[in-house]
C-alpha cells in the first residue's frame, strides 16, 4: 500500500500538567489520524530532544517552534512524497531532521507525525490501531502497573522513590485488574486519610497519592495494608520505579530523613527492601549511568523483574550495552524517548531478541491520547505502566484497554502472571 499525505496540521494543546505539547493531524487518501505527545518530568540525559521555545511565554515551555517544524517544514515535504509504510515514513522524518537526537525539528514534532501517520495507516487498511502492529489470531492484554503513591519528581512530598505501583497479576481479565486497582486505590485513600488527615489524599502528577512522608519504606507498608484490606493479597503484587538518578548526587543516595547512603550500602538497602516487600518489578534502582550496579542486582535477584528506563532511554545503543552487560531484563518503552514509532518498535524487538520483557509506558505529563494502549496490545508485550486508576489522562488509556478487551472477546487473553514473558513468537513488524 502506498499512502499519500493530503493534509497536515499541527497545533499546541495543553498536557495534564497544564504545559503545552504538540498535536498533529494528518489526512491520507482514505484515512486520517490525530495524535499528541506526552512529556516527562524525570527525563534521562539520553532522550531525544523535546523542542521548547524558551523565553517568557509559558515560562519557556511553549512549543511554537515544534509546531512550526510541522506546519512549515515537515508538512510541505510530506505532501510531496508517497510512503510505503511506517518505516518508510519515519525514516523520511529522521533524515529530514538529520541530527542524532532530533534536535533540529524536535522529537515532539516528529513523534506526533509518526503516531498520526500510524493511525492513518490503520484507517486505510480498515483495522483497529493495535492490529496494525501485528496481525495475530490471539492478542495479549497487558497487566497494568498502576502508580498509587507518588514521590520523587512527581510530587510535592519528601518521598525519594518516584513510584509505588500495584500490579493485579492474579486478575483473570484486564477489566478485573482495573476493578482490583480501583478498590485498592480507594482503600488506600481511606488509610491515608485516617493516618495523615484528608489533605494528605491530594494526588501527584500521575494521580497517585502523595502523603507527607520522608522515608521510602512506609509507602510500601501502606500499599500492602490497602491490598489486604480489600482481600486481594496474592492477587495483586507491588512494583517500584525508584528513579534513583533523581536522588543521587554523584557520591551518595539521599533516601530521605537526612539519610545518605554510599553506593554499596544503598545496594544492600534496595535489595533488602525488595525482598522484604516481595517486589515483583523494580525500575531504575540505581543511577542511570551505573550499569555495573544494575548488572549485579539483576544477577543476584533472578526472581525480580529489573526494568531499565532512564538507564536505557529506549535508545538502541544503550539497550545493546544493557544486553551485553546483563544490566536488566526488561525495557521500559517510551516512544518519545527515541522520537519515532519505527525506532520504538525496533527497540522492543532488540529487547525481545535478548529474552527480555518489554513494558510500554506513559509519561508523567500526558494527554488524552490512548495510543500506548493499542501499542502495548499490538506489541504483545504483556505489561503497561499507566499511572493511577484516576484522572482523565490516565483513565483514557485504561478505558481504551477495557474497550479493546471487549472487542477482542475470546481472541484476547490477559497476560496475568505471565506478564514478563512477552508474546515474542508473534513476529512483530511494522
Ligand atoms: C518514569 C516516568 C513515567 P517521567 O520515570 O517512568 O512514570 O516518569 O515521565 O516523569 O519520566
Ligand atoms: Mg521511570
Tab-separated table of C-alpha atoms and ligand atoms in Angstrom:
chain	number	residue	atom	x	y	z
A	1	UNK	CA	0.000	0.000	0.000
A	2	UNK	CA	1.207	3.496	-0.821
A	3	UNK	CA	-0.030	6.331	1.367
A	4	UNK	CA	-0.069	9.904	0.122
A	5	UNK	CA	-0.434	12.715	2.612
A	6	UNK	CA	-3.120	15.162	1.561
A	7	UNK	CA	-3.325	17.437	4.587
A	8	UNK	CA	-1.185	18.191	7.623
A	9	UNK	CA	-1.890	20.414	10.608
A	10	UNK	CA	-0.144	20.925	13.937
A	11	UNK	CA	-1.137	22.914	16.983
A	12	UNK	CA	-0.136	23.414	20.613
A	13	UNK	CA	-2.507	21.883	23.174
A	14	UNK	CA	-2.110	21.516	26.953
A	15	UNK	CA	-0.923	18.372	28.707
A	16	UNK	CA	-2.070	17.063	32.096
A	17	UNK	CA	0.311	19.426	33.923
A	18	UNK	CA	-1.049	22.420	32.002
A	19	UNK	CA	2.111	22.637	29.899
A	20	UNK	CA	1.955	22.946	26.093
A	21	UNK	CA	2.535	19.921	23.909
A	22	UNK	CA	2.260	19.124	20.208
A	23	UNK	CA	-0.810	17.688	18.474
A	24	UNK	CA	-0.734	16.714	14.787
A	25	UNK	CA	-3.472	15.797	12.307
A	26	UNK	CA	-2.724	14.030	9.039
A	27	UNK	CA	-5.007	13.069	6.197
A	28	UNK	CA	-4.246	10.457	3.516
A	29	UNK	CA	-6.379	9.338	0.544
A	30	UNK	CA	-8.668	7.130	2.632
A	31	UNK	CA	-7.557	7.806	6.157
A	32	UNK	CA	-6.935	10.372	8.830
A	33	UNK	CA	-5.193	10.385	12.166
A	34	UNK	CA	-4.657	12.702	15.094
A	35	UNK	CA	-2.022	12.240	17.798
A	36	UNK	CA	-0.486	14.189	20.644
A	37	UNK	CA	2.731	13.570	22.527
A	38	UNK	CA	3.412	13.256	26.261
A	39	UNK	CA	6.270	14.762	28.257
A	40	UNK	CA	8.403	13.561	31.158
A	41	UNK	CA	9.442	15.323	34.378
A	42	UNK	CA	12.164	12.889	35.360
A	43	UNK	CA	13.871	12.696	31.988
A	44	UNK	CA	17.129	10.879	31.444
A	45	UNK	CA	20.106	12.633	29.901
A	46	UNK	CA	19.925	10.324	26.885
A	47	UNK	CA	16.479	11.120	25.493
A	48	UNK	CA	15.709	12.603	22.072
A	49	UNK	CA	15.244	16.353	22.279
A	50	UNK	CA	11.870	17.804	23.141
A	51	UNK	CA	11.875	21.169	21.390
A	52	UNK	CA	10.750	24.030	23.674
A	53	UNK	CA	10.675	27.735	22.840
A	54	UNK	CA	12.471	29.227	25.829
A	55	UNK	CA	11.749	32.888	26.603
A	56	UNK	CA	8.936	34.261	28.752
A	57	UNK	CA	5.773	32.780	27.304
A	58	UNK	CA	4.653	29.640	29.181
A	59	UNK	CA	7.822	30.072	31.302
A	60	UNK	CA	9.838	28.864	28.331
A	61	UNK	CA	7.800	25.676	27.853
A	62	UNK	CA	5.980	26.810	24.689
A	63	UNK	CA	6.094	24.525	21.651
A	64	UNK	CA	5.542	27.038	18.856
A	65	UNK	CA	8.916	26.115	17.318
A	66	UNK	CA	7.929	22.420	17.241
A	67	UNK	CA	4.520	23.330	15.780
A	68	UNK	CA	6.300	25.441	13.165
A	69	UNK	CA	8.541	22.445	12.358
A	70	UNK	CA	5.416	20.544	11.305
A	71	UNK	CA	3.473	23.353	9.658
A	72	UNK	CA	6.457	24.977	7.941
A	73	UNK	CA	8.964	22.198	7.202
A	74	UNK	CA	7.650	18.649	7.684
A	75	UNK	CA	4.120	19.224	6.323
A	76	UNK	CA	5.082	20.684	2.914
A	77	UNK	CA	7.655	17.887	2.379
A	78	UNK	CA	5.183	15.160	3.397
A	79	UNK	CA	2.642	16.456	0.905
A	80	UNK	CA	5.102	15.876	-1.949
A	81	UNK	CA	6.025	12.303	-1.024
A	82	UNK	CA	4.353	8.865	-1.094
A	83	UNK	CA	5.102	6.373	1.672
A	84	UNK	CA	5.122	2.589	1.536
A	85	UNK	CA	4.583	2.173	5.283
A	86	UNK	CA	5.520	3.307	8.781
A	87	UNK	CA	9.237	2.595	8.493
A	88	UNK	CA	9.474	4.479	5.222
A	89	UNK	CA	7.614	7.441	6.744
A	90	UNK	CA	9.678	7.501	9.949
A	91	UNK	CA	12.980	7.182	8.098
A	92	UNK	CA	11.968	10.118	5.936
A	93	UNK	CA	11.438	12.231	9.085
A	94	UNK	CA	14.697	11.046	10.642
A	95	UNK	CA	16.693	12.085	7.598
A	96	UNK	CA	14.780	15.347	7.213
A	97	UNK	CA	15.860	16.190	10.773
A	98	UNK	CA	19.380	14.910	10.191
A	99	UNK	CA	20.585	15.170	13.804
A	100	UNK	CA	21.375	12.363	16.254
A	101	UNK	CA	18.781	13.386	18.844
A	102	UNK	CA	16.139	15.043	16.639
A	103	UNK	CA	17.149	18.448	17.885
A	104	UNK	CA	16.537	20.291	14.608
A	105	UNK	CA	12.833	19.604	14.160
A	106	UNK	CA	12.144	18.360	17.693
A	107	UNK	CA	11.296	14.808	18.782
A	108	UNK	CA	7.914	16.117	19.954
A	109	UNK	CA	7.094	17.339	16.414
A	110	UNK	CA	8.424	14.171	14.763
A	111	UNK	CA	6.729	11.671	17.087
A	112	UNK	CA	3.334	13.371	16.795
A	113	UNK	CA	3.602	12.964	12.982
A	114	UNK	CA	4.762	9.353	13.304
A	115	UNK	CA	1.818	8.428	15.552
A	116	UNK	CA	-0.736	10.311	13.445
A	117	UNK	CA	0.556	8.501	10.351
A	118	UNK	CA	0.175	5.172	12.122
A	119	UNK	CA	-3.496	5.993	12.696
A	120	UNK	CA	-3.855	6.947	9.005
A	121	UNK	CA	-2.449	3.546	8.007
A	122	UNK	CA	-4.835	1.714	10.337
A	123	UNK	CA	-7.678	3.727	8.832
A	124	UNK	CA	-6.527	2.978	5.266
A	125	UNK	CA	-6.468	-0.752	5.953
A	126	UNK	CA	-9.708	-0.694	7.952
A	127	UNK	CA	-8.140	-2.323	11.022
A	128	UNK	CA	-8.020	-1.254	14.671
A	129	UNK	CA	-4.770	0.525	15.589
A	130	UNK	CA	-3.424	-2.393	17.669
A	131	UNK	CA	-3.856	-4.725	14.693
A	132	UNK	CA	-1.587	-2.590	12.553
A	133	UNK	CA	1.403	-3.547	14.739
A	134	UNK	CA	0.850	-7.293	14.443
A	135	UNK	CA	-1.746	-9.470	12.830
A	136	UNK	CA	-2.313	-12.496	15.014
A	137	UNK	CA	-5.232	-14.669	15.921
A	138	UNK	CA	-4.970	-14.086	19.639
A	139	UNK	CA	-3.895	-10.838	21.264
A	140	UNK	CA	-2.406	-10.395	24.704
A	141	UNK	CA	-3.943	-7.823	27.064
A	142	UNK	CA	-1.209	-6.273	29.232
A	143	UNK	CA	-1.050	-6.327	33.013
A	144	UNK	CA	-1.490	-2.700	34.075
A	145	UNK	CA	1.052	-1.312	36.552
A	146	UNK	CA	-0.822	1.408	38.460
A	147	UNK	CA	1.136	4.064	40.326
A	148	UNK	CA	-0.767	4.636	43.574
A	149	UNK	CA	1.787	6.552	45.674
A	150	UNK	CA	3.806	9.341	44.046
A	151	UNK	CA	7.131	10.724	45.243
A	152	UNK	CA	10.351	11.971	43.643
A	153	UNK	CA	9.933	14.472	40.801
A	154	UNK	CA	6.174	13.761	40.594
A	155	UNK	CA	5.001	15.015	43.983
A	156	UNK	CA	5.453	17.795	46.492
A	157	UNK	CA	6.278	15.423	49.375
A	158	UNK	CA	9.690	14.183	50.513
A	159	UNK	CA	9.492	10.529	49.434
A	160	UNK	CA	12.681	9.850	47.460
A	161	UNK	CA	11.344	6.948	45.389
A	162	UNK	CA	9.206	8.113	42.489
A	163	UNK	CA	6.509	5.450	42.061
A	164	UNK	CA	4.848	2.759	44.179
A	165	UNK	CA	2.837	0.594	41.818
A	166	UNK	CA	0.294	-2.182	42.102
A	167	UNK	CA	0.159	-4.967	39.513
A	168	UNK	CA	-3.022	-7.076	39.537
A	169	UNK	CA	-1.289	-10.174	38.165
A	170	UNK	CA	-3.906	-12.517	39.660
A	171	UNK	CA	-6.850	-10.958	37.813
A	172	UNK	CA	-8.446	-13.003	35.070
A	173	UNK	CA	-9.155	-10.131	32.731
A	174	UNK	CA	-7.994	-6.560	32.181
A	175	UNK	CA	-11.373	-5.275	33.369
A	176	UNK	CA	-10.983	-7.261	36.595
A	177	UNK	CA	-7.469	-5.828	37.007
A	178	UNK	CA	-8.970	-2.331	36.750
A	179	UNK	CA	-11.573	-3.271	39.370
A	180	UNK	CA	-8.896	-4.535	41.781
A	181	UNK	CA	-6.898	-1.351	41.258
A	182	UNK	CA	-9.905	0.864	41.903
A	183	UNK	CA	-10.728	-0.986	45.139
A	184	UNK	CA	-7.143	-0.758	46.404
A	185	UNK	CA	-6.843	2.900	45.390
A	186	UNK	CA	-9.913	3.807	47.453
A	187	UNK	CA	-8.867	1.649	50.409
A	188	UNK	CA	-5.508	3.442	50.300
A	189	UNK	CA	-7.243	6.819	50.239
A	190	UNK	CA	-9.092	5.797	53.433
A	191	UNK	CA	-5.912	4.611	55.140
A	192	UNK	CA	-4.005	7.786	54.273
A	193	UNK	CA	-6.917	9.987	55.332
A	194	UNK	CA	-7.179	8.267	58.724
A	195	UNK	CA	-3.431	8.374	59.341
A	196	UNK	CA	-2.473	11.806	57.974
A	197	UNK	CA	-5.739	13.735	57.560
A	198	UNK	CA	-7.809	14.463	54.468
A	199	UNK	CA	-5.395	16.959	52.959
A	200	UNK	CA	-2.881	14.099	52.566
A	201	UNK	CA	-5.149	12.446	49.984
A	202	UNK	CA	-4.234	15.055	47.386
A	203	UNK	CA	-2.563	13.449	44.406
A	204	UNK	CA	0.689	13.787	42.469
A	205	UNK	CA	1.264	14.183	38.725
A	206	UNK	CA	0.259	10.633	37.840
A	207	UNK	CA	-2.824	10.521	40.080
A	208	UNK	CA	-1.246	8.536	42.921
A	209	UNK	CA	-1.477	9.826	46.487
A	210	UNK	CA	1.356	11.937	47.831
A	211	UNK	CA	1.297	11.537	51.626
A	212	UNK	CA	3.665	13.681	53.706
A	213	UNK	CA	6.306	11.019	54.341
A	214	UNK	CA	10.047	11.259	54.170
A	215	UNK	CA	11.062	7.609	54.226
A	216	UNK	CA	10.832	5.136	51.360
A	217	UNK	CA	9.598	2.057	53.267
A	218	UNK	CA	6.350	3.334	54.830
A	219	UNK	CA	4.579	3.736	51.436
A	220	UNK	CA	5.224	0.018	50.826
A	221	UNK	CA	3.565	-0.810	54.130
A	222	UNK	CA	0.595	1.419	53.296
A	223	UNK	CA	0.114	-0.206	49.890
A	224	UNK	CA	0.353	-3.722	51.413
A	225	UNK	CA	-2.237	-2.804	54.031
A	226	UNK	CA	-4.603	-1.404	51.375
A	227	UNK	CA	-4.262	-4.619	49.345
A	228	UNK	CA	-5.006	-6.665	52.476
A	229	UNK	CA	-7.963	-4.513	53.479
A	230	UNK	CA	-9.837	-5.401	50.291
A	231	UNK	CA	-8.806	-9.063	50.476
A	232	UNK	CA	-6.570	-9.084	47.395
A	233	UNK	CA	-3.350	-10.479	48.888
A	234	UNK	CA	-1.780	-12.938	46.478
A	235	UNK	CA	-3.707	-11.466	43.554
A	236	UNK	CA	-2.056	-8.056	43.440
A	237	UNK	CA	1.705	-7.518	43.685
A	238	UNK	CA	3.794	-4.442	44.341
A	239	UNK	CA	6.327	-2.849	41.987
A	240	UNK	CA	8.600	0.193	42.183
A	241	UNK	CA	10.007	2.883	39.950
A	242	UNK	CA	12.839	4.122	42.127
A	243	UNK	CA	14.103	6.690	39.556
A	244	UNK	CA	17.321	6.699	41.570
A	245	UNK	CA	19.183	9.267	39.460
A	246	UNK	CA	16.970	11.974	40.967
A	247	UNK	CA	18.362	11.468	44.489
A	248	UNK	CA	21.961	10.518	43.675
A	249	UNK	CA	24.435	13.394	43.936
A	250	UNK	CA	27.347	11.607	42.272
A	251	UNK	CA	28.562	10.091	45.555
A	252	UNK	CA	25.574	9.193	47.733
A	253	UNK	CA	21.893	8.311	47.516
A	254	UNK	CA	19.721	10.596	49.690
A	255	UNK	CA	16.893	8.234	50.648
A	256	UNK	CA	15.069	10.711	52.902
A	257	UNK	CA	15.028	11.666	56.576
A	258	UNK	CA	18.573	13.020	56.218
A	259	UNK	CA	19.952	9.550	55.386
A	260	UNK	CA	22.610	9.447	52.674
A	261	UNK	CA	23.969	6.072	51.642
A	262	UNK	CA	27.092	5.278	49.644
A	263	UNK	CA	26.616	3.005	46.574
A	264	UNK	CA	27.465	-0.268	48.399
A	265	UNK	CA	25.269	0.409	51.421
A	266	UNK	CA	22.471	1.655	49.178
A	267	UNK	CA	22.653	-1.507	47.037
A	268	UNK	CA	22.050	-3.683	50.125
A	269	UNK	CA	19.278	-1.360	51.281
A	270	UNK	CA	17.324	-1.562	47.985
A	271	UNK	CA	17.850	-5.305	47.748
A	272	UNK	CA	16.607	-5.790	51.321
A	273	UNK	CA	13.546	-3.630	50.700
A	274	UNK	CA	12.660	-5.516	47.504
A	275	UNK	CA	12.966	-8.875	49.248
A	276	UNK	CA	11.046	-7.878	52.408
A	277	UNK	CA	8.123	-6.497	50.438
A	278	UNK	CA	8.210	-9.152	47.735
A	279	UNK	CA	8.529	-6.585	44.984
A	280	UNK	CA	7.957	-8.249	41.594
A	281	UNK	CA	9.400	-5.496	39.403
A	282	UNK	CA	11.830	-2.676	40.123
A	283	UNK	CA	12.624	0.113	37.673
A	284	UNK	CA	15.799	2.213	37.747
A	285	UNK	CA	17.005	1.126	41.203
A	286	UNK	CA	20.360	2.846	40.536
A	287	UNK	CA	21.694	5.972	38.890
A	288	UNK	CA	21.249	5.951	35.081
A	289	UNK	CA	24.980	5.596	34.387
A	290	UNK	CA	25.733	2.740	36.812
A	291	UNK	CA	25.478	-0.301	34.507
A	292	UNK	CA	27.623	-2.316	36.942
A	293	UNK	CA	25.200	-1.953	39.876
A	294	UNK	CA	22.258	-2.849	37.615
A	295	UNK	CA	24.080	-5.970	36.376
A	296	UNK	CA	24.941	-7.134	39.899
A	297	UNK	CA	21.363	-6.580	41.092
A	298	UNK	CA	19.877	-8.414	38.078
A	299	UNK	CA	22.309	-11.318	38.507
A	300	UNK	CA	21.630	-11.686	42.222
A	301	UNK	CA	17.843	-11.254	42.151
A	302	UNK	CA	16.604	-13.593	39.453
A	303	UNK	CA	13.020	-13.593	40.764
A	304	UNK	CA	12.669	-9.828	40.331
A	305	UNK	CA	11.999	-8.088	37.030
A	306	UNK	CA	14.575	-5.310	36.646
A	307	UNK	CA	13.350	-2.552	34.332
A	308	UNK	CA	15.596	-0.062	32.565
A	309	UNK	CA	14.007	3.325	31.937
A	310	UNK	CA	16.468	6.209	32.399
A	311	UNK	CA	19.226	3.605	32.046
A	312	UNK	CA	18.182	2.595	28.515
A	313	UNK	CA	16.118	5.582	27.366
A	314	UNK	CA	14.522	3.460	24.579
A	315	UNK	CA	17.825	4.001	22.780
A	316	UNK	CA	19.300	1.131	20.702
A	317	UNK	CA	22.905	1.899	21.676
A	318	UNK	CA	22.081	1.873	25.381
A	319	UNK	CA	19.862	-1.213	25.029
A	320	UNK	CA	22.750	-3.034	23.298
A	321	UNK	CA	25.029	-2.087	26.196
A	322	UNK	CA	22.359	-3.232	28.679
A	323	UNK	CA	22.101	-6.582	26.909
A	324	UNK	CA	25.879	-7.002	26.754
A	325	UNK	CA	26.280	-6.319	30.458
A	326	UNK	CA	23.109	-8.091	31.636
A	327	UNK	CA	22.062	-4.829	33.260
A	328	UNK	CA	18.353	-5.627	33.408
A	329	UNK	CA	15.756	-7.981	31.997
A	330	UNK	CA	13.039	-5.590	30.862
A	331	UNK	CA	12.940	-2.486	28.661
A	332	UNK	CA	10.643	0.384	29.607
A	333	UNK	CA	9.362	1.502	26.216
A	334	UNK	CA	8.586	5.208	25.894
A	335	UNK	CA	8.200	6.252	22.243
A	336	UNK	CA	9.022	9.890	22.986
A	337	UNK	CA	12.432	8.981	24.399
A	338	UNK	CA	13.507	7.996	20.885
A	339	UNK	CA	11.131	10.009	18.714
A	340	UNK	CA	9.554	7.716	16.097
A	341	UNK	CA	7.378	4.618	16.235
A	342	UNK	CA	9.586	2.601	13.912
A	343	UNK	CA	12.534	3.148	16.262
A	344	UNK	CA	10.416	2.338	19.314
A	345	UNK	CA	9.314	-0.953	17.759
A	346	UNK	CA	12.920	-1.698	16.818
A	347	UNK	CA	13.873	-1.083	20.460
A	348	UNK	CA	11.177	-3.533	21.577
A	349	UNK	CA	12.480	-6.124	19.123
A	350	UNK	CA	16.036	-5.669	20.439
A	351	UNK	CA	14.756	-6.379	23.951
A	352	UNK	CA	12.700	-9.377	22.815
A	353	UNK	CA	15.746	-10.715	20.980
A	354	UNK	CA	17.701	-10.673	24.244
A	355	UNK	CA	14.951	-12.627	26.005
A	356	UNK	CA	13.879	-9.538	27.960
A	357	UNK	CA	10.404	-8.312	28.757
A	358	UNK	CA	9.020	-5.015	27.474
A	359	UNK	CA	6.798	-2.661	29.464
A	360	UNK	CA	5.122	0.075	27.421
A	361	UNK	CA	4.888	3.287	29.445
A	362	UNK	CA	3.094	6.616	29.661
A	363	UNK	CA	4.906	9.803	30.800
A	364	UNK	CA	4.124	11.882	33.865
A	365	UNK	CA	2.823	14.685	31.627
A	366	UNK	CA	0.145	13.049	29.467
A	367	UNK	CA	-2.667	13.911	27.074
A	368	UNK	CA	-5.966	12.140	26.433
A	369	UNK	CA	-4.327	10.260	23.551
A	370	UNK	CA	-4.775	6.493	24.010
A	371	UNK	CA	-2.051	5.425	21.559
A	372	UNK	CA	0.079	3.470	24.058
A	373	UNK	CA	-2.876	1.221	24.953
A	374	UNK	CA	-3.036	-0.026	21.360
A	375	UNK	CA	0.754	-0.158	21.132
A	376	UNK	CA	1.003	-2.476	24.148
A	377	UNK	CA	-1.632	-4.840	22.724
A	378	UNK	CA	-0.082	-4.693	19.242
A	379	UNK	CA	3.397	-5.485	20.555
A	380	UNK	CA	2.056	-8.297	22.721
A	381	UNK	CA	4.377	-7.158	25.480
A	382	UNK	CA	2.157	-8.214	28.386
A	383	UNK	CA	2.696	-5.148	30.596
A	384	UNK	CA	1.962	-1.424	30.595
A	385	UNK	CA	2.659	1.390	33.059
A	386	UNK	CA	-0.288	3.742	33.343
A	387	UNK	CA	-0.186	5.908	36.469
A	388	UNK	CA	-3.105	5.735	38.889
A	389	UNK	CA	-6.570	4.452	38.015
A	390	UNK	CA	-7.837	8.043	38.280
A	391	UNK	CA	-7.586	11.337	36.332
A	392	UNK	CA	-8.743	11.586	32.736
A	393	UNK	CA	-5.379	11.384	31.003
A	394	UNK	CA	-4.690	8.085	32.847
A	395	UNK	CA	-8.201	6.584	32.608
A	396	UNK	CA	-8.233	7.351	28.851
A	397	UNK	CA	-5.676	4.559	28.371
A	398	UNK	CA	-7.298	2.213	30.908
A	399	UNK	CA	-10.701	2.612	29.294
A	400	UNK	CA	-9.256	2.042	25.815
A	401	UNK	CA	-7.817	-1.267	27.054
A	402	UNK	CA	-11.214	-2.205	28.526
A	403	UNK	CA	-12.758	-1.451	25.103
A	404	UNK	CA	-10.104	-3.473	23.244
A	405	UNK	CA	-10.613	-6.414	25.598
A	406	UNK	CA	-14.370	-6.296	24.978
A	407	UNK	CA	-13.887	-6.054	21.218
A	408	UNK	CA	-11.451	-8.981	21.138
A	409	UNK	CA	-13.618	-11.292	23.250
A	410	UNK	CA	-12.144	-14.793	23.128
A	411	UNK	CA	-9.416	-13.539	20.741
A	412	UNK	CA	-7.793	-11.701	23.639
A	413	UNK	CA	-6.054	-13.124	26.698
A	414	UNK	CA	-4.967	-11.223	29.810
A	415	UNK	CA	-1.226	-11.735	30.430
A	416	UNK	CA	-1.672	-12.205	34.208
A	417	UNK	CA	1.281	-13.855	35.957
A	418	UNK	CA	2.992	-14.371	32.575
A	419	UNK	CA	3.378	-10.595	32.129
A	420	UNK	CA	7.165	-10.790	31.912
A	421	UNK	CA	7.072	-13.338	29.088
A	422	UNK	CA	6.155	-11.329	26.021
A	423	UNK	CA	4.435	-12.999	23.115
A	424	UNK	CA	7.669	-12.984	21.109
A	425	UNK	CA	6.531	-15.736	18.847
A	426	UNK	CA	4.060	-13.331	17.288
A	427	UNK	CA	6.716	-11.940	14.950
A	428	UNK	CA	6.218	-8.218	15.209
A	429	UNK	CA	6.828	-5.920	12.321
A	430	UNK	CA	5.535	-2.562	11.281
B	1	LIG	C1	9.054	7.280	34.584
B	1	LIG	C2	8.035	8.229	34.022
B	1	LIG	C3	6.648	7.726	33.882
B	1	LIG	P1	8.532	10.719	33.623
B	1	LIG	O1	10.050	7.696	35.191
B	1	LIG	O2	8.963	6.081	34.358
B	1	LIG	O3	6.082	7.228	35.046
B	1	LIG	O4	8.120	9.495	34.576
B	1	LIG	O5	7.561	10.737	32.505
B	1	LIG	O6	8.443	11.949	34.508
B	1	LIG	O7	9.916	10.463	33.148
B	2	LIG	MG1	10.938	5.595	35.269
